[in-house]
Amino acid sequence: MRTLIWMLVLGFIALNPGRVSAEVEVVMTNSDPVVAVHSNFRGQAVTLFGTVETPPPEGQSYSVVVVVQGPSSDWVVREKTRQFGLVLNAQSATYERVPSYYGIFSSSPLEQLGLSGLSVFDPTALAKSLREDVFAPDFDGELVRLMQARGRFSVSDRGVVMLSSTAFSVRVPIASNATNGLYLARAFVYAGGERVADSTTRFTVRTQGFERYVADVARSNPPLYGLVTILIALGTGWLGGVLFRR
């Protein structure tokens, strides 16, 4: 139920009491609709560009927050304990539909914008909303720490660059271990402490070439993939024995 509520919050962006002005529109696009992942992929940055089609009100300026969310999957966070010299699993917490990537980029610190208390801009609040186990709050921060260590959760207070009073850009880092799938980027524009516009763009991370074929076979036909892997291992071992036989 909490997962459904979270998705509704993100989808409809019920972030503050103010209503979005119908007179302000923002358009956003990206530099790479498809990020191709090959065997030598070491990461890449996708640049998002946006422009607000209406100048800011007199005496005010626009502030922009961009949230990028990757494909979701379930996670289990386990606590490790040492007992009798052995490292064993202890308590655990299950999280449903955790984004494989969750980046928050803003033109100014969220505290200055008065947005730090909003759950959509807080990775720890996100983890709490996705946690299935009610009585395991200590694991929320640990999930965020693990995801940040893998480059999958990030918060950048100066990640959005205002190119002019109405134009902005943001570089979204895609790590080498990025999950394949559709990534959703949504920009929220604020003026005078009120949200005045929002816009959405998408890009896809996709494995290409022979690596994609292998991944597709592994998903669609696991027994065949396992058999071929064993045969390749046996063949490699036999060939090595022949080549280096004395």
mmCIF file with all atom_site columns, C-alpha atoms in Angstrom, residues 104-235:
data_model
loop_
_atom_site.group_PDB
_atom_site.id
_atom_site.type_symbol
_atom_site.label_atom_id
_atom_site.label_alt_id
_atom_site.label_comp_id
_atom_site.label_asym_id
_atom_site.label_entity_id
_atom_site.label_seq_id
_atom_site.pdbx_PDB_ins_code
_atom_site.Cartn_x
_atom_site.Cartn_y
_atom_site.Cartn_z
_atom_site.occupancy
_atom_site.B_iso_or_equiv
_atom_site.pdbx_formal_charge
_atom_site.auth_seq_id
_atom_site.auth_comp_id
_atom_site.auth_asym_id
_atom_site.auth_atom_id
_atom_site.pdbx_PDB_model_num
ATOM 1   C CA . ILE A 1 104 ? 18.029 14.545  -7.090  1.00 0.00 ? 104 ILE A CA 1
ATOM 2   C CA . PHE A 1 105 ? 19.557 17.629  -8.721  1.00 0.00 ? 105 PHE A CA 1
ATOM 3   C CA . SER A 1 106 ? 18.721 21.221  -7.820  1.00 0.00 ? 106 SER A CA 1
ATOM 4   C CA . SER A 1 107 ? 19.838 24.703  -8.795  1.00 0.00 ? 107 SER A CA 1
ATOM 5   C CA . SER A 1 108 ? 20.135 25.674  -5.113  1.00 0.00 ? 108 SER A CA 1
ATOM 6   C CA . PRO A 1 109 ? 20.303 23.714  -1.855  1.00 0.00 ? 109 PRO A CA 1
ATOM 7   C CA . LEU A 1 110 ? 16.924 22.195  -1.069  1.00 0.00 ? 110 LEU A CA 1
ATOM 8   C CA . GLU A 1 111 ? 16.975 23.847  2.358   1.00 0.00 ? 111 GLU A CA 1
ATOM 9   C CA . GLN A 1 112 ? 17.148 27.282  0.743   1.00 0.00 ? 112 GLN A CA 1
ATOM 10  C CA . LEU A 1 113 ? 14.236 26.377  -1.513  1.00 0.00 ? 113 LEU A CA 1
ATOM 11  C CA . GLY A 1 114 ? 12.182 25.150  1.441   1.00 0.00 ? 114 GLY A CA 1
ATOM 12  C CA . LEU A 1 115 ? 11.909 21.669  -0.080  1.00 0.00 ? 115 LEU A CA 1
ATOM 13  C CA . SER A 1 116 ? 14.103 19.594  2.215   1.00 0.00 ? 116 SER A CA 1
ATOM 14  C CA . GLY A 1 117 ? 11.101 18.206  4.094   1.00 0.00 ? 117 GLY A CA 1
ATOM 15  C CA . LEU A 1 118 ? 9.374  16.788  1.011   1.00 0.00 ? 118 LEU A CA 1
ATOM 16  C CA . SER A 1 119 ? 9.638  13.012  0.748   1.00 0.00 ? 119 SER A CA 1
ATOM 17  C CA . VAL A 1 120 ? 10.119 12.981  -3.030  1.00 0.00 ? 120 VAL A CA 1
ATOM 18  C CA . PHE A 1 121 ? 13.383 14.902  -2.523  1.00 0.00 ? 121 PHE A CA 1
ATOM 19  C CA . ASP A 1 122 ? 14.651 12.770  0.383   1.00 0.00 ? 122 ASP A CA 1
ATOM 20  C CA . PRO A 1 123 ? 16.208 9.323   -0.332  1.00 0.00 ? 123 PRO A CA 1
ATOM 21  C CA . THR A 1 124 ? 15.716 8.214   3.282   1.00 0.00 ? 124 THR A CA 1
ATOM 22  C CA . ALA A 1 125 ? 12.021 9.096   3.145   1.00 0.00 ? 125 ALA A CA 1
ATOM 23  C CA . LEU A 1 126 ? 11.846 7.205   -0.149  1.00 0.00 ? 126 LEU A CA 1
ATOM 24  C CA . ALA A 1 127 ? 13.344 4.124   1.522   1.00 0.00 ? 127 ALA A CA 1
ATOM 25  C CA . LYS A 1 128 ? 10.861 4.402   4.384   1.00 0.00 ? 128 LYS A CA 1
ATOM 26  C CA . SER A 1 129 ? 7.915  4.546   1.984   1.00 0.00 ? 129 SER A CA 1
ATOM 27  C CA . LEU A 1 130 ? 9.098  1.405   0.179   1.00 0.00 ? 130 LEU A CA 1
ATOM 28  C CA . ARG A 1 131 ? 9.895  -0.654  3.279   1.00 0.00 ? 131 ARG A CA 1
ATOM 29  C CA . GLU A 1 132 ? 7.610  -3.656  3.689   1.00 0.00 ? 132 GLU A CA 1
ATOM 30  C CA . ASP A 1 133 ? 8.624  -4.345  7.292   1.00 0.00 ? 133 ASP A CA 1
ATOM 31  C CA . VAL A 1 134 ? 6.974  -1.840  9.615   1.00 0.00 ? 134 VAL A CA 1
ATOM 32  C CA . PHE A 1 135 ? 9.292  -2.429  12.575  1.00 0.00 ? 135 PHE A CA 1
ATOM 33  C CA . ALA A 1 136 ? 12.672 -2.077  10.847  1.00 0.00 ? 136 ALA A CA 1
ATOM 34  C CA . PRO A 1 137 ? 13.316 1.684   10.506  1.00 0.00 ? 137 PRO A CA 1
ATOM 35  C CA . ASP A 1 138 ? 17.054 1.343   11.167  1.00 0.00 ? 138 ASP A CA 1
ATOM 36  C CA . PHE A 1 139 ? 17.525 -0.260  7.764   1.00 0.00 ? 139 PHE A CA 1
ATOM 37  C CA . ASP A 1 140 ? 16.338 2.795   5.788   1.00 0.00 ? 140 ASP A CA 1
ATOM 38  C CA . GLY A 1 141 ? 19.591 4.688   6.179   1.00 0.00 ? 141 GLY A CA 1
ATOM 39  C CA . GLU A 1 142 ? 21.577 1.537   5.443   1.00 0.00 ? 142 GLU A CA 1
ATOM 40  C CA . LEU A 1 143 ? 19.740 1.001   2.151   1.00 0.00 ? 143 LEU A CA 1
ATOM 41  C CA . VAL A 1 144 ? 20.499 4.594   1.149   1.00 0.00 ? 144 VAL A CA 1
ATOM 42  C CA . ARG A 1 145 ? 24.161 4.150   2.118   1.00 0.00 ? 145 ARG A CA 1
ATOM 43  C CA . LEU A 1 146 ? 24.486 0.973   0.051   1.00 0.00 ? 146 LEU A CA 1
ATOM 44  C CA . MET A 1 147 ? 22.822 2.555   -2.974  1.00 0.00 ? 147 MET A CA 1
ATOM 45  C CA . GLN A 1 148 ? 24.979 5.678   -2.694  1.00 0.00 ? 148 GLN A CA 1
ATOM 46  C CA . ALA A 1 149 ? 28.128 3.535   -2.490  1.00 0.00 ? 149 ALA A CA 1
ATOM 47  C CA . ARG A 1 150 ? 27.114 1.932   -5.794  1.00 0.00 ? 150 ARG A CA 1
ATOM 48  C CA . GLY A 1 151 ? 26.458 5.298   -7.423  1.00 0.00 ? 151 GLY A CA 1
ATOM 49  C CA . ARG A 1 152 ? 22.726 4.614   -7.614  1.00 0.00 ? 152 ARG A CA 1
ATOM 50  C CA . PHE A 1 153 ? 21.393 7.234   -5.170  1.00 0.00 ? 153 PHE A CA 1
ATOM 51  C CA . SER A 1 154 ? 22.686 10.792  -5.314  1.00 0.00 ? 154 SER A CA 1
ATOM 52  C CA . VAL A 1 155 ? 21.763 14.299  -4.207  1.00 0.00 ? 155 VAL A CA 1
ATOM 53  C CA . SER A 1 156 ? 23.438 17.288  -5.876  1.00 0.00 ? 156 SER A CA 1
ATOM 54  C CA . ASP A 1 157 ? 22.505 20.723  -4.553  1.00 0.00 ? 157 ASP A CA 1
ATOM 55  C CA . ARG A 1 158 ? 24.191 22.445  -7.499  1.00 0.00 ? 158 ARG A CA 1
ATOM 56  C CA . GLY A 1 159 ? 23.474 19.803  -10.104 1.00 0.00 ? 159 GLY A CA 1
ATOM 57  C CA . VAL A 1 160 ? 21.158 22.040  -12.136 1.00 0.00 ? 160 VAL A CA 1
ATOM 58  C CA . VAL A 1 161 ? 22.953 24.840  -13.980 1.00 0.00 ? 161 VAL A CA 1
ATOM 59  C CA . MET A 1 162 ? 20.860 27.889  -14.842 1.00 0.00 ? 162 MET A CA 1
ATOM 60  C CA . LEU A 1 163 ? 22.110 28.902  -18.296 1.00 0.00 ? 163 LEU A CA 1
ATOM 61  C CA . SER A 1 164 ? 19.883 31.980  -18.275 1.00 0.00 ? 164 SER A CA 1
ATOM 62  C CA . SER A 1 165 ? 16.844 33.220  -16.391 1.00 0.00 ? 165 SER A CA 1
ATOM 63  C CA . THR A 1 166 ? 14.719 30.596  -18.172 1.00 0.00 ? 166 THR A CA 1
ATOM 64  C CA . ALA A 1 167 ? 17.107 27.907  -19.500 1.00 0.00 ? 167 ALA A CA 1
ATOM 65  C CA . PHE A 1 168 ? 18.808 25.170  -17.487 1.00 0.00 ? 168 PHE A CA 1
ATOM 66  C CA . SER A 1 169 ? 20.804 21.980  -17.889 1.00 0.00 ? 169 SER A CA 1
ATOM 67  C CA . VAL A 1 170 ? 21.796 19.025  -15.719 1.00 0.00 ? 170 VAL A CA 1
ATOM 68  C CA . ARG A 1 171 ? 24.323 16.230  -16.228 1.00 0.00 ? 171 ARG A CA 1
ATOM 69  C CA . VAL A 1 172 ? 23.056 12.865  -14.997 1.00 0.00 ? 172 VAL A CA 1
ATOM 70  C CA . PRO A 1 173 ? 25.890 10.379  -14.333 1.00 0.00 ? 173 PRO A CA 1
ATOM 71  C CA . ILE A 1 174 ? 25.167 6.834   -15.489 1.00 0.00 ? 174 ILE A CA 1
ATOM 72  C CA . ALA A 1 175 ? 27.439 4.351   -13.721 1.00 0.00 ? 175 ALA A CA 1
ATOM 73  C CA . SER A 1 176 ? 29.051 1.373   -15.423 1.00 0.00 ? 176 SER A CA 1
ATOM 74  C CA . ASN A 1 177 ? 26.772 -0.942  -13.425 1.00 0.00 ? 177 ASN A CA 1
ATOM 75  C CA . ALA A 1 178 ? 23.576 0.866   -14.474 1.00 0.00 ? 178 ALA A CA 1
ATOM 76  C CA . THR A 1 179 ? 20.450 -1.255  -14.806 1.00 0.00 ? 179 THR A CA 1
ATOM 77  C CA . ASN A 1 180 ? 18.957 -1.651  -18.269 1.00 0.00 ? 180 ASN A CA 1
ATOM 78  C CA . GLY A 1 181 ? 15.573 -0.085  -18.799 1.00 0.00 ? 181 GLY A CA 1
ATOM 79  C CA . LEU A 1 182 ? 13.621 3.157   -18.966 1.00 0.00 ? 182 LEU A CA 1
ATOM 80  C CA . TYR A 1 183 ? 14.741 6.162   -16.900 1.00 0.00 ? 183 TYR A CA 1
ATOM 81  C CA . LEU A 1 184 ? 12.269 8.924   -16.084 1.00 0.00 ? 184 LEU A CA 1
ATOM 82  C CA . ALA A 1 185 ? 13.473 12.491  -15.505 1.00 0.00 ? 185 ALA A CA 1
ATOM 83  C CA . ARG A 1 186 ? 11.099 15.126  -14.186 1.00 0.00 ? 186 ARG A CA 1
ATOM 84  C CA . ALA A 1 187 ? 11.861 18.811  -13.723 1.00 0.00 ? 187 ALA A CA 1
ATOM 85  C CA . PHE A 1 188 ? 10.026 20.973  -11.186 1.00 0.00 ? 188 PHE A CA 1
ATOM 86  C CA . VAL A 1 189 ? 10.177 24.744  -11.557 1.00 0.00 ? 189 VAL A CA 1
ATOM 87  C CA . TYR A 1 190 ? 9.639  27.015  -8.546  1.00 0.00 ? 190 TYR A CA 1
ATOM 88  C CA . ALA A 1 191 ? 9.186  30.769  -8.279  1.00 0.00 ? 191 ALA A CA 1
ATOM 89  C CA . GLY A 1 192 ? 8.506  32.710  -5.110  1.00 0.00 ? 192 GLY A CA 1
ATOM 90  C CA . GLY A 1 193 ? 8.351  29.491  -3.108  1.00 0.00 ? 193 GLY A CA 1
ATOM 91  C CA . GLU A 1 194 ? 5.575  28.019  -5.269  1.00 0.00 ? 194 GLU A CA 1
ATOM 92  C CA . ARG A 1 195 ? 5.764  25.281  -7.872  1.00 0.00 ? 195 ARG A CA 1
ATOM 93  C CA . VAL A 1 196 ? 4.797  26.859  -11.184 1.00 0.00 ? 196 VAL A CA 1
ATOM 94  C CA . ALA A 1 197 ? 5.575  24.180  -13.793 1.00 0.00 ? 197 ALA A CA 1
ATOM 95  C CA . ASP A 1 198 ? 6.919  20.688  -14.381 1.00 0.00 ? 198 ASP A CA 1
ATOM 96  C CA . SER A 1 199 ? 8.001  18.613  -17.357 1.00 0.00 ? 199 SER A CA 1
ATOM 97  C CA . THR A 1 200 ? 9.101  15.050  -18.075 1.00 0.00 ? 200 THR A CA 1
ATOM 98  C CA . THR A 1 201 ? 11.579 13.402  -20.412 1.00 0.00 ? 201 THR A CA 1
ATOM 99  C CA . ARG A 1 202 ? 12.859 9.843   -20.731 1.00 0.00 ? 202 ARG A CA 1
ATOM 100 C CA . PHE A 1 203 ? 15.947 7.978   -21.812 1.00 0.00 ? 203 PHE A CA 1
ATOM 101 C CA . THR A 1 204 ? 16.817 4.298   -22.024 1.00 0.00 ? 204 THR A CA 1
ATOM 102 C CA . VAL A 1 205 ? 19.879 2.359   -20.892 1.00 0.00 ? 205 VAL A CA 1
ATOM 103 C CA . ARG A 1 206 ? 20.291 -0.668  -23.131 1.00 0.00 ? 206 ARG A CA 1
ATOM 104 C CA . THR A 1 207 ? 22.954 -3.341  -23.536 1.00 0.00 ? 207 THR A CA 1
ATOM 105 C CA . GLN A 1 208 ? 24.047 -3.600  -27.169 1.00 0.00 ? 208 GLN A CA 1
ATOM 106 C CA . GLY A 1 209 ? 25.923 -6.088  -29.331 1.00 0.00 ? 209 GLY A CA 1
ATOM 107 C CA . PHE A 1 210 ? 26.887 -9.599  -28.301 1.00 0.00 ? 210 PHE A CA 1
ATOM 108 C CA . GLU A 1 211 ? 26.437 -8.744  -24.615 1.00 0.00 ? 211 GLU A CA 1
ATOM 109 C CA . ARG A 1 212 ? 22.761 -8.011  -25.218 1.00 0.00 ? 212 ARG A CA 1
ATOM 110 C CA . TYR A 1 213 ? 22.290 -11.342 -27.004 1.00 0.00 ? 213 TYR A CA 1
ATOM 111 C CA . VAL A 1 214 ? 23.884 -13.211 -24.094 1.00 0.00 ? 214 VAL A CA 1
ATOM 112 C CA . ALA A 1 215 ? 21.729 -11.342 -21.573 1.00 0.00 ? 215 ALA A CA 1
ATOM 113 C CA . ASP A 1 216 ? 18.565 -12.073 -23.573 1.00 0.00 ? 216 ASP A CA 1
ATOM 114 C CA . VAL A 1 217 ? 19.389 -15.787 -23.742 1.00 0.00 ? 217 VAL A CA 1
ATOM 115 C CA . ALA A 1 218 ? 20.134 -15.882 -20.011 1.00 0.00 ? 218 ALA A CA 1
ATOM 116 C CA . ARG A 1 219 ? 16.701 -14.414 -19.258 1.00 0.00 ? 219 ARG A CA 1
ATOM 117 C CA . SER A 1 220 ? 14.642 -16.275 -21.852 1.00 0.00 ? 220 SER A CA 1
ATOM 118 C CA . ASN A 1 221 ? 16.300 -19.710 -21.643 1.00 0.00 ? 221 ASN A CA 1
ATOM 119 C CA . PRO A 1 222 ? 18.292 -20.190 -18.407 1.00 0.00 ? 222 PRO A CA 1
ATOM 120 C CA . PRO A 1 223 ? 18.901 -23.962 -18.918 1.00 0.00 ? 223 PRO A CA 1
ATOM 121 C CA . LEU A 1 224 ? 20.429 -23.377 -22.364 1.00 0.00 ? 224 LEU A CA 1
ATOM 122 C CA . TYR A 1 225 ? 22.536 -20.510 -21.024 1.00 0.00 ? 225 TYR A CA 1
ATOM 123 C CA . GLY A 1 226 ? 23.811 -22.677 -18.173 1.00 0.00 ? 226 GLY A CA 1
ATOM 124 C CA . LEU A 1 227 ? 24.607 -25.587 -20.497 1.00 0.00 ? 227 LEU A CA 1
ATOM 125 C CA . VAL A 1 228 ? 26.522 -23.399 -22.945 1.00 0.00 ? 228 VAL A CA 1
ATOM 126 C CA . THR A 1 229 ? 28.448 -21.810 -20.067 1.00 0.00 ? 229 THR A CA 1
ATOM 127 C CA . ILE A 1 230 ? 29.491 -25.236 -18.772 1.00 0.00 ? 230 ILE A CA 1
ATOM 128 C CA . LEU A 1 231 ? 30.541 -26.382 -22.249 1.00 0.00 ? 231 LEU A CA 1
ATOM 129 C CA . ILE A 1 232 ? 32.599 -23.229 -22.778 1.00 0.00 ? 232 ILE A CA 1
ATOM 130 C CA . ALA A 1 233 ? 34.301 -23.718 -19.406 1.00 0.00 ? 233 ALA A CA 1
ATOM 131 C CA . LEU A 1 234 ? 35.090 -27.360 -20.200 1.00 0.00 ? 234 LEU A CA 1
ATOM 132 C CA . GLY A 1 235 ? 36.342 -26.464 -23.669 1.00 0.00 ? 235 GLY A CA 1
#
